[in-house]
Short mmCIF file of C-alpha atoms in Angstrom, two decimals:
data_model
loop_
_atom_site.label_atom_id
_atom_site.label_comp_id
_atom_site.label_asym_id
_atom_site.label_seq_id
_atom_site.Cartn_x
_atom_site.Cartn_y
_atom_site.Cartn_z
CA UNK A 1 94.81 -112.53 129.36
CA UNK A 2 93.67 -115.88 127.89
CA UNK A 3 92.63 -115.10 124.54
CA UNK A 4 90.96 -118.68 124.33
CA UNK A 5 89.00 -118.03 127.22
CA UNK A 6 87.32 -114.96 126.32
CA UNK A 7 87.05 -115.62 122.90
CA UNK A 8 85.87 -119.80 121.99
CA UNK A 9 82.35 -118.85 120.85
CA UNK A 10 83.44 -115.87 118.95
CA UNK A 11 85.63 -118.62 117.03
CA UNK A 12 83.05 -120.29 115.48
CA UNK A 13 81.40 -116.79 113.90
CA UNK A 14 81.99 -115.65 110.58
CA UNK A 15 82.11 -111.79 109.49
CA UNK A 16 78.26 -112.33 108.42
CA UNK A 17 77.40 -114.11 111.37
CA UNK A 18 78.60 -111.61 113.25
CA UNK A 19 76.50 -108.94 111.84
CA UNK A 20 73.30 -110.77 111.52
CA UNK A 21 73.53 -111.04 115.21
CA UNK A 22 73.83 -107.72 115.86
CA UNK A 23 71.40 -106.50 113.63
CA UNK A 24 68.84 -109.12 115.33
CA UNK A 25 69.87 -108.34 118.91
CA UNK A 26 70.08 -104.32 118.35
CA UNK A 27 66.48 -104.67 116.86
CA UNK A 28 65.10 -107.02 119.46
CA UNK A 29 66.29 -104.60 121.81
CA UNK A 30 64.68 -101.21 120.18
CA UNK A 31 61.40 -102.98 119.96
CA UNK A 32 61.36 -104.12 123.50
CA UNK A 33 62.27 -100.88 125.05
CA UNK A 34 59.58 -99.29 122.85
CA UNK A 35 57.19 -101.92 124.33
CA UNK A 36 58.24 -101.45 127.72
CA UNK A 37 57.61 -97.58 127.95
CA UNK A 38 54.36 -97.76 125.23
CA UNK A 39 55.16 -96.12 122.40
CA UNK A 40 53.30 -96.65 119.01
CA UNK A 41 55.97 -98.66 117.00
CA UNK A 42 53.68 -97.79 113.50
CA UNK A 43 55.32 -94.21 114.21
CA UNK A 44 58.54 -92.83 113.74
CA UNK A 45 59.04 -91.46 117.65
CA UNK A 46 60.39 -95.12 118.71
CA UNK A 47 63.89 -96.26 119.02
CA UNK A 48 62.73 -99.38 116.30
CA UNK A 49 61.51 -97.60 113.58
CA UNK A 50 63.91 -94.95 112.74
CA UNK A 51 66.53 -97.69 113.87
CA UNK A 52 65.27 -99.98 110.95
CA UNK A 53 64.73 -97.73 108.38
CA UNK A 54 68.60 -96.60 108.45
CA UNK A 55 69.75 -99.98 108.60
CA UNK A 56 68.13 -100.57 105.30
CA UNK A 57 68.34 -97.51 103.57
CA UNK A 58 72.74 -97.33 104.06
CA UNK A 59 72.38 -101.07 103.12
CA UNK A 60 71.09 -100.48 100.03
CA UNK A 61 72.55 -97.50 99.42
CA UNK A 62 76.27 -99.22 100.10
CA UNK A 63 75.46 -101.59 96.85
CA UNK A 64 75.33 -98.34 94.78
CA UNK A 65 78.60 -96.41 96.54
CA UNK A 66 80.82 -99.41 97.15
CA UNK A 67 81.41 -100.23 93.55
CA UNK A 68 81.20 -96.34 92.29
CA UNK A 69 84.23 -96.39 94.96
CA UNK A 70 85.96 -98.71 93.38
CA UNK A 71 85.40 -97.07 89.73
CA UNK A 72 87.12 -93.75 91.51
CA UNK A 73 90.01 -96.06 93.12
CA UNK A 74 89.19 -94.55 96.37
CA UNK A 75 91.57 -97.75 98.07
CA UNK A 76 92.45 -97.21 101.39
CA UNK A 77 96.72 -97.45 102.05
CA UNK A 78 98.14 -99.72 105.03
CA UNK A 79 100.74 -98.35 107.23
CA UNK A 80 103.62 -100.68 107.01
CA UNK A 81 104.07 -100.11 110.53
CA UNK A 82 100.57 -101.98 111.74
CA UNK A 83 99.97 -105.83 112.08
CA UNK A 84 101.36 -107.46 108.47
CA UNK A 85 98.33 -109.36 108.23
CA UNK A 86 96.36 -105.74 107.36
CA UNK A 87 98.71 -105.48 104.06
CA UNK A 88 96.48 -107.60 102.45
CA UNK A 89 93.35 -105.26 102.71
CA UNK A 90 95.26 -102.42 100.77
CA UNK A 91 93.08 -100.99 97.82
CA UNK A 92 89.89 -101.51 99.93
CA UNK A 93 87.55 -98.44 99.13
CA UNK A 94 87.78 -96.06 102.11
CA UNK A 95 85.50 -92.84 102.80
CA UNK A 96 82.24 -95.28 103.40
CA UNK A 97 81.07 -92.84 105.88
CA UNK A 98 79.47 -90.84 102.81
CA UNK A 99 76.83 -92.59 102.26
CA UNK A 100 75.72 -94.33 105.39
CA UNK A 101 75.91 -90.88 107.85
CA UNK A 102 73.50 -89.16 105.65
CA UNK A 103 70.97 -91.55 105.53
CA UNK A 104 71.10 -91.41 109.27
CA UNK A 105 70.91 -87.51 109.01
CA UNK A 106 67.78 -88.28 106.84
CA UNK A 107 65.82 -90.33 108.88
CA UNK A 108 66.49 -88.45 111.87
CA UNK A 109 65.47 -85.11 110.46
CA UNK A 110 62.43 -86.91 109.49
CA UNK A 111 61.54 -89.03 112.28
CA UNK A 112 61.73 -85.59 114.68
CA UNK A 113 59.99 -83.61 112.70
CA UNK A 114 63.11 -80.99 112.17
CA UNK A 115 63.51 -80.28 115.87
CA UNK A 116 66.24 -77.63 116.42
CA UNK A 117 68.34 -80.47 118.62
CA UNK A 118 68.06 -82.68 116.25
CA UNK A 119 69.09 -80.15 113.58
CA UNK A 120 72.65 -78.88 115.24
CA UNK A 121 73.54 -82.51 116.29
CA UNK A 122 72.99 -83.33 112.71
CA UNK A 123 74.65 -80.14 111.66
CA UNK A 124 77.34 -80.97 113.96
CA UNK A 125 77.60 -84.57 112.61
CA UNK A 126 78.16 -83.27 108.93
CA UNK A 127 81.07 -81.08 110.20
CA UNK A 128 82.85 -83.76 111.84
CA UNK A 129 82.68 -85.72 108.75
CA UNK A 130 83.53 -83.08 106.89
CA UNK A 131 86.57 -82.84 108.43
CA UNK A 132 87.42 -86.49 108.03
CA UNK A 133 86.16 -86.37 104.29
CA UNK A 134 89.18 -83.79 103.89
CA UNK A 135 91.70 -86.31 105.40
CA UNK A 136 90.71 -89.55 103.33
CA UNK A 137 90.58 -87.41 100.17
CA UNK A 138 94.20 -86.09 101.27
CA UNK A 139 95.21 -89.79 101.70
CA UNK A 140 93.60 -90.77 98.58
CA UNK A 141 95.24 -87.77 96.72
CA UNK A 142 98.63 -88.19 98.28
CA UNK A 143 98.53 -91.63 97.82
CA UNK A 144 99.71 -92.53 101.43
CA UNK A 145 98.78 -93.43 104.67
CA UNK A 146 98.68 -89.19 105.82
CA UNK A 147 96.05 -86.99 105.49
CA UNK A 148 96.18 -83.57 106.63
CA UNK A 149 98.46 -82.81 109.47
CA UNK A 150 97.08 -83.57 113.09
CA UNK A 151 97.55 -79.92 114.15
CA UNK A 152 95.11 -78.63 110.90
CA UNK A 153 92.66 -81.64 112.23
CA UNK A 154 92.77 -80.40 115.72
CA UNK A 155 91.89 -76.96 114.75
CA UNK A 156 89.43 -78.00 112.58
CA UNK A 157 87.48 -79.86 115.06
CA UNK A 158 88.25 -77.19 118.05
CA UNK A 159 87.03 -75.11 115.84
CA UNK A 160 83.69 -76.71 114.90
CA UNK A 161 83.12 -77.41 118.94
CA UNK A 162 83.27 -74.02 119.87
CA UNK A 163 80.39 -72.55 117.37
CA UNK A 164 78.33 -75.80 118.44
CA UNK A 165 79.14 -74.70 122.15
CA UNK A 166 78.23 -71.35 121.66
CA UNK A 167 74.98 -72.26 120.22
CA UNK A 168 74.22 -74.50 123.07
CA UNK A 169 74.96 -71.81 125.17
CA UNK A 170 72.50 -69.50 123.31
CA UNK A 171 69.65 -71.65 122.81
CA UNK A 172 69.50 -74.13 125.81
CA UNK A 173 68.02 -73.71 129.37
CA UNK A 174 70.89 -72.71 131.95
CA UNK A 175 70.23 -76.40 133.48
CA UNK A 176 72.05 -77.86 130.45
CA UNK A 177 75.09 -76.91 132.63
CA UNK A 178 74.33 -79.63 135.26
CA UNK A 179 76.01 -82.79 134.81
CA UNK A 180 73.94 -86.21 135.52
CA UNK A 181 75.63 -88.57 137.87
CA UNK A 182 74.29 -92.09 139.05
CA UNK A 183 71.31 -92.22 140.97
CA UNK A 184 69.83 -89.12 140.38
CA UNK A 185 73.12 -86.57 141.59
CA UNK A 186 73.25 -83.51 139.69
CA UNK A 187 76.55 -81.78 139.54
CA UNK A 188 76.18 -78.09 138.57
CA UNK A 189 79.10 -76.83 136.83
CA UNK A 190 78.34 -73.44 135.56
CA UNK A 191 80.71 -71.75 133.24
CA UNK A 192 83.05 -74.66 133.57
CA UNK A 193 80.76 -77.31 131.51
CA UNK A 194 81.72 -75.65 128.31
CA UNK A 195 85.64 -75.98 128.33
CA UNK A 196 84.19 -80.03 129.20
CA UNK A 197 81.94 -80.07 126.22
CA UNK A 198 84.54 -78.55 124.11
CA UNK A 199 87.34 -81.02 125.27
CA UNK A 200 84.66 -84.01 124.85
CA UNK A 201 83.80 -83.27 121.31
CA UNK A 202 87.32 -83.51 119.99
CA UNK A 203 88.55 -86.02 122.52
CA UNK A 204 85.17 -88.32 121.52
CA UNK A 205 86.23 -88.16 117.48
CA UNK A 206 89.59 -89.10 118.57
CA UNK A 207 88.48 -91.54 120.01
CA UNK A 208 86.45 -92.98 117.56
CA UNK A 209 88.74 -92.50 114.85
CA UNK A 210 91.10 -94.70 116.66
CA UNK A 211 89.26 -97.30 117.34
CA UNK A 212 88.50 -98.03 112.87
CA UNK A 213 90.89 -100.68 113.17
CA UNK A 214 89.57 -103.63 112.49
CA UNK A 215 86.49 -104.68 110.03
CA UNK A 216 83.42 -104.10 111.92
CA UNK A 217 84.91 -102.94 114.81
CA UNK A 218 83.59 -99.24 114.90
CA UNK A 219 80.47 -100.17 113.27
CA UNK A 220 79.01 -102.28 115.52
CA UNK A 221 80.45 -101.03 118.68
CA UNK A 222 78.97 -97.41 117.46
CA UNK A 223 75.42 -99.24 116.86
CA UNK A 224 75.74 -100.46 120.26
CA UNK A 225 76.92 -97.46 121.77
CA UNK A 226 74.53 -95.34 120.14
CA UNK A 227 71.09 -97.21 120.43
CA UNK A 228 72.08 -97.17 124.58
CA UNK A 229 72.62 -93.64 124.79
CA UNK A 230 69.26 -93.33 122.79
CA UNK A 231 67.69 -95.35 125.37
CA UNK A 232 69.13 -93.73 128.09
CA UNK A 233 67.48 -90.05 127.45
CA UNK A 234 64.40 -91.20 125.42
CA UNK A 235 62.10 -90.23 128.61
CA UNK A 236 63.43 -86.31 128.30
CA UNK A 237 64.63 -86.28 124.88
CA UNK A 238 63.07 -87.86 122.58
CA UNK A 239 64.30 -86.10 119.27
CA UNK A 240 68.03 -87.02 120.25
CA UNK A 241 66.67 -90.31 120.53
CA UNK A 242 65.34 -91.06 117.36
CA UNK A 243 69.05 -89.56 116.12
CA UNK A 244 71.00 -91.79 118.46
CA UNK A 245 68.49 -94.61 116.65
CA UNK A 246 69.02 -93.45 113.21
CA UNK A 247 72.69 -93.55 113.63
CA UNK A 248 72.60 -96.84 115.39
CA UNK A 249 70.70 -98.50 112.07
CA UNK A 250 73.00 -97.05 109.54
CA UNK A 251 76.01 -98.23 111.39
CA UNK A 252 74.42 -101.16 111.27
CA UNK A 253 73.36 -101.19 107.32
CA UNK A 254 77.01 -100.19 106.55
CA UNK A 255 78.15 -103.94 108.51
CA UNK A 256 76.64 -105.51 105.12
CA UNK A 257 79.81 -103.95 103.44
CA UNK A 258 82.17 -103.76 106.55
CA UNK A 259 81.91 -107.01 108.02
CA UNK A 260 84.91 -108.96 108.00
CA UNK A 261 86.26 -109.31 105.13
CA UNK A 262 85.31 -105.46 104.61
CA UNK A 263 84.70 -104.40 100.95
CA UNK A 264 84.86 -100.89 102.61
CA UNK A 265 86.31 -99.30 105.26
CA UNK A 266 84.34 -96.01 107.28
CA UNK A 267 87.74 -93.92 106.62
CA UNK A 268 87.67 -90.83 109.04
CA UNK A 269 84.99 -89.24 107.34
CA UNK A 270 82.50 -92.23 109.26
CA UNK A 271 84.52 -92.41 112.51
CA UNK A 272 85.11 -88.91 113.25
CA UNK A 273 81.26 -88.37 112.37
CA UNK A 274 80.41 -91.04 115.00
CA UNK A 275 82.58 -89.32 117.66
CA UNK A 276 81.00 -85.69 117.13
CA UNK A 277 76.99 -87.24 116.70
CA UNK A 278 77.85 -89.50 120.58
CA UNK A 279 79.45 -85.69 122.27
CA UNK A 280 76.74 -83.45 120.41
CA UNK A 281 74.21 -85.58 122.03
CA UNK A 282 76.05 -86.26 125.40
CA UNK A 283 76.24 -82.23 125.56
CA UNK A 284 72.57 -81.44 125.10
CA UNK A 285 71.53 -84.26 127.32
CA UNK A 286 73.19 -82.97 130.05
CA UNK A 287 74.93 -87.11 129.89
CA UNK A 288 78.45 -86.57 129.27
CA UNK A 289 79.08 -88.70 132.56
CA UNK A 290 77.09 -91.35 130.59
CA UNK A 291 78.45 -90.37 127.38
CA UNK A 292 81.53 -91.56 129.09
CA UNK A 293 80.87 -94.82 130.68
CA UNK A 294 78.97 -95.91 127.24
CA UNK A 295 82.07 -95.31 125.07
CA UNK A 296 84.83 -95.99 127.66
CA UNK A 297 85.57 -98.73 125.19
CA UNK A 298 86.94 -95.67 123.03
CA UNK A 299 88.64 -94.43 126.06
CA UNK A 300 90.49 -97.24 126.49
CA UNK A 301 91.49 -97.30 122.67
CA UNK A 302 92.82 -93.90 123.16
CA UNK A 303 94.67 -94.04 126.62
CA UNK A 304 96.62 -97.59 124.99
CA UNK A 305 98.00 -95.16 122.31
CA UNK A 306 99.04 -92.60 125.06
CA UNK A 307 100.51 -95.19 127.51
CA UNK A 308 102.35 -96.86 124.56
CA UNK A 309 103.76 -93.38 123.50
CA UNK A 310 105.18 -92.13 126.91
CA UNK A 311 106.42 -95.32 128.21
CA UNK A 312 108.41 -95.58 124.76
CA UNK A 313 109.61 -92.42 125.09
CA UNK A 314 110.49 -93.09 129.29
CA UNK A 315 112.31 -96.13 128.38
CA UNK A 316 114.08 -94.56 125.59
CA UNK A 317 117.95 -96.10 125.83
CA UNK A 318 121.00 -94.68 124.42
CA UNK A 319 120.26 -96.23 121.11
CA UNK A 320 117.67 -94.21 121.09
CA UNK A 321 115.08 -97.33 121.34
CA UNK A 322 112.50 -97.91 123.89
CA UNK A 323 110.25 -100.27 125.53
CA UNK A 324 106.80 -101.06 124.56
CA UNK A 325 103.81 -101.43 126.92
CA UNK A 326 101.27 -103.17 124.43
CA UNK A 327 102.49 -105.35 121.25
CA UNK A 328 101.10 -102.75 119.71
CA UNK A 329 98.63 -99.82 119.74
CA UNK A 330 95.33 -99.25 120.05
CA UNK A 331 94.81 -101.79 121.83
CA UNK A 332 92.75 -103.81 119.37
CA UNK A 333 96.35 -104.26 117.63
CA UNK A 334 97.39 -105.94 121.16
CA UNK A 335 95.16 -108.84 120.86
CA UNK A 336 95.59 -109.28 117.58
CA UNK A 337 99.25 -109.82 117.73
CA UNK A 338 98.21 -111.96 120.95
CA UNK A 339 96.68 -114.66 118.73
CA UNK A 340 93.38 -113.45 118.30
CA UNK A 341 91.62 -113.32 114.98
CA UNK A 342 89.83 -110.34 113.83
CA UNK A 343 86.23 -111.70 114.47
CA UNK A 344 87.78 -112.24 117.97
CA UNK A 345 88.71 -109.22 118.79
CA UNK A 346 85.14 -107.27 117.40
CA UNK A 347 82.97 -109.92 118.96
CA UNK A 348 85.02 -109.47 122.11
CA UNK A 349 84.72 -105.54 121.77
CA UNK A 350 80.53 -105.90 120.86
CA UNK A 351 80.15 -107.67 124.53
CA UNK A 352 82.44 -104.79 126.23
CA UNK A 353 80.26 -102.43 124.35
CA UNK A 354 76.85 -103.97 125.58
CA UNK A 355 77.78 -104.79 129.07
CA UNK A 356 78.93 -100.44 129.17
CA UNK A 357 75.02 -99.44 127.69
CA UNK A 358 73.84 -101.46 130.32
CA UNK A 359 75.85 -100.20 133.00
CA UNK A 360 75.05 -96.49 131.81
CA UNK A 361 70.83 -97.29 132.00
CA UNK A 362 70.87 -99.34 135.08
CA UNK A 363 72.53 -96.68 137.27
CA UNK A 364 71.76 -93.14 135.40
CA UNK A 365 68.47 -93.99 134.02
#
């Protein structure tokens, strides 16, 4: 892959550039699909306005954390083991994620009125990033690069999917168990659609988590990610919308502190967040087929760090070395040991993540 090919605009951005066109596009965007299908946009039950109002309430809010981080030393650590030219970011403030997901949590409590969806994705949301708040303060506390171990995460977050799943399964109509497929096929799946919202849940934070890499990189590719899916099942709910909106902004409020160079990273407690709000959503929709075209991006993160592990291990020589797939993984790491810059790479990964949303509406709205 020619890395100057795919990537001569993206040269020419800057960190702020980047983000300002985001913010501009995302917001062009919201207010055109609220023109398109009518809706008031002096309310709150639009994509634009609950979209805005997180975007500037976690800015603001960031210029009050950031620094308080910094009092606390709440620095993130490198792993010596990732590209050398991340070293220099050690001692950025981590755990960011606490202060823009709950102004998203905010807004979209308030922009739906307190409907019960809204409520457990939010609920949901919290426990997610609870679980990720426990890792970054472990890291923090340790003063290393390891949080808790993976097996207490996994059970952690298996754990938190199955009482979500359970109150799906309580509240919900019995057609939640039908999964939308491209124009208009509904597959039912019955009993079996709960082991699939379980497994999505913890392999969506996963996935997520790995793909905070780079500055910006989850931020704006979860703003993109999430204002799509919000688009996507506005017309049938509209509650999950404004949340998917809500989320979107702050994502996008917390690029005024995460844009390259980052003065804070989201630490697990933002990314695994992101991952549970885009499954809670895709399983109340009924849009986990969606959920999954719109964040195959993350997909891809995740099967790079798979492929990289088993062909290591198949090519595993007496010296007990083996071969490597990617430079390095996720895949983000790849192209930035290919030559790419940073900015490269997310403004790269922001197209991938538009041209998905679009592919998702076009054929499953």
């Amino acid at each position: 892959m020619d890395a100057k090919f795919f990537t001569s605009r993206a040269t020419a951005l800057t960190g702020t550039g980047l983000s300002v066109l985001l913010m501009g596009t995302l917001s062009c965007l919201a207010a055109g699909l609220d023109m398109w299908v009518g809706r008031d946009w002096l309310t709150q039950s639009n994509l634009l306005m609950p979209f805005l109002l997180s975007a500037v309430g976690s800015a603001l809010l960031g210029y009050v954390v950031v620094p308080a981080l910094k009092r606390l030393k709440a620095g993130q650590f490198i792993r010596e083991e990732g590209p050398q030219a991340h070293l220099k970011k050690a001692g950025t403030p981590t755990m960011g994620g606490i202060f823009f997901v709950p102004v998203a949590l905010f807004v979209a409590i308030l922009a739906s009125g307190g409907a019960a969806n809204t409520l457990a994705v939010c609920a949901l949301t919290l426990a997610y990033g609870f679980i990720g708040w426990i890792d970054d303060w472990q890291v923090l506390k340790r003063r290393s690069n390891k949080g808790i171990s993976p097996r207490m995460k996994l059970a952690l977050q298996i754990g938190f999917a199955i009482v979500f799943c359970a109150w799906a399964m309580a509240s919900q109509p019995a057609d939640i168990t039908e999964l939308a497929l491209p124009f208009g096929i509904f597959l039912p799946l019955g009993l079996l659609f709960w082991p699939l919202a379980g497994f999505t849940m913890v392999a969506e934070s996963n996935a997520t988590n790995l793909t905070d890499g780079v500055d910006g990189l989850m931020g704006g590719t979860g703003a993109i990610a999430l204002l799509g899916f919000g688009a996507l099942i506005a017309p049938d709910y509209p509650e999950l919308m404004v949340f998917c909106a809500a989320m979107s902004g702050a994502c996008v409020g917390f690029l005024n502190h995460n844009r390259n160079p980052a003065r804070v990273f989201m630490g697990d407690t933002g990314s695994l967040a992101l991952g549970g709000a885009l499954a809670a959503v895709g399983i109340l929709s009924g849009h986990l087929f969606a959920l999954f075209i719109i964040t195959l991006l993350f997909v891809a993160e995740t099967l790079s760090v798979i492929m990289q592990v088993s062909y290591y291990k198949a090519t595993k020589g007496p010296d007990g070395k083996g071969k490597r797939l990617f430079k390095m993984a996720p895949l983000h790491h790849h192209f930035e040991l290919s030559g790419w810059s940073e900015i490269q790479v997310v403004s790269v990964f922001y197209l991938i993540a538009g041209l998905l949303s679009c592919t998702a509406l076009t054929t499953l709205h």
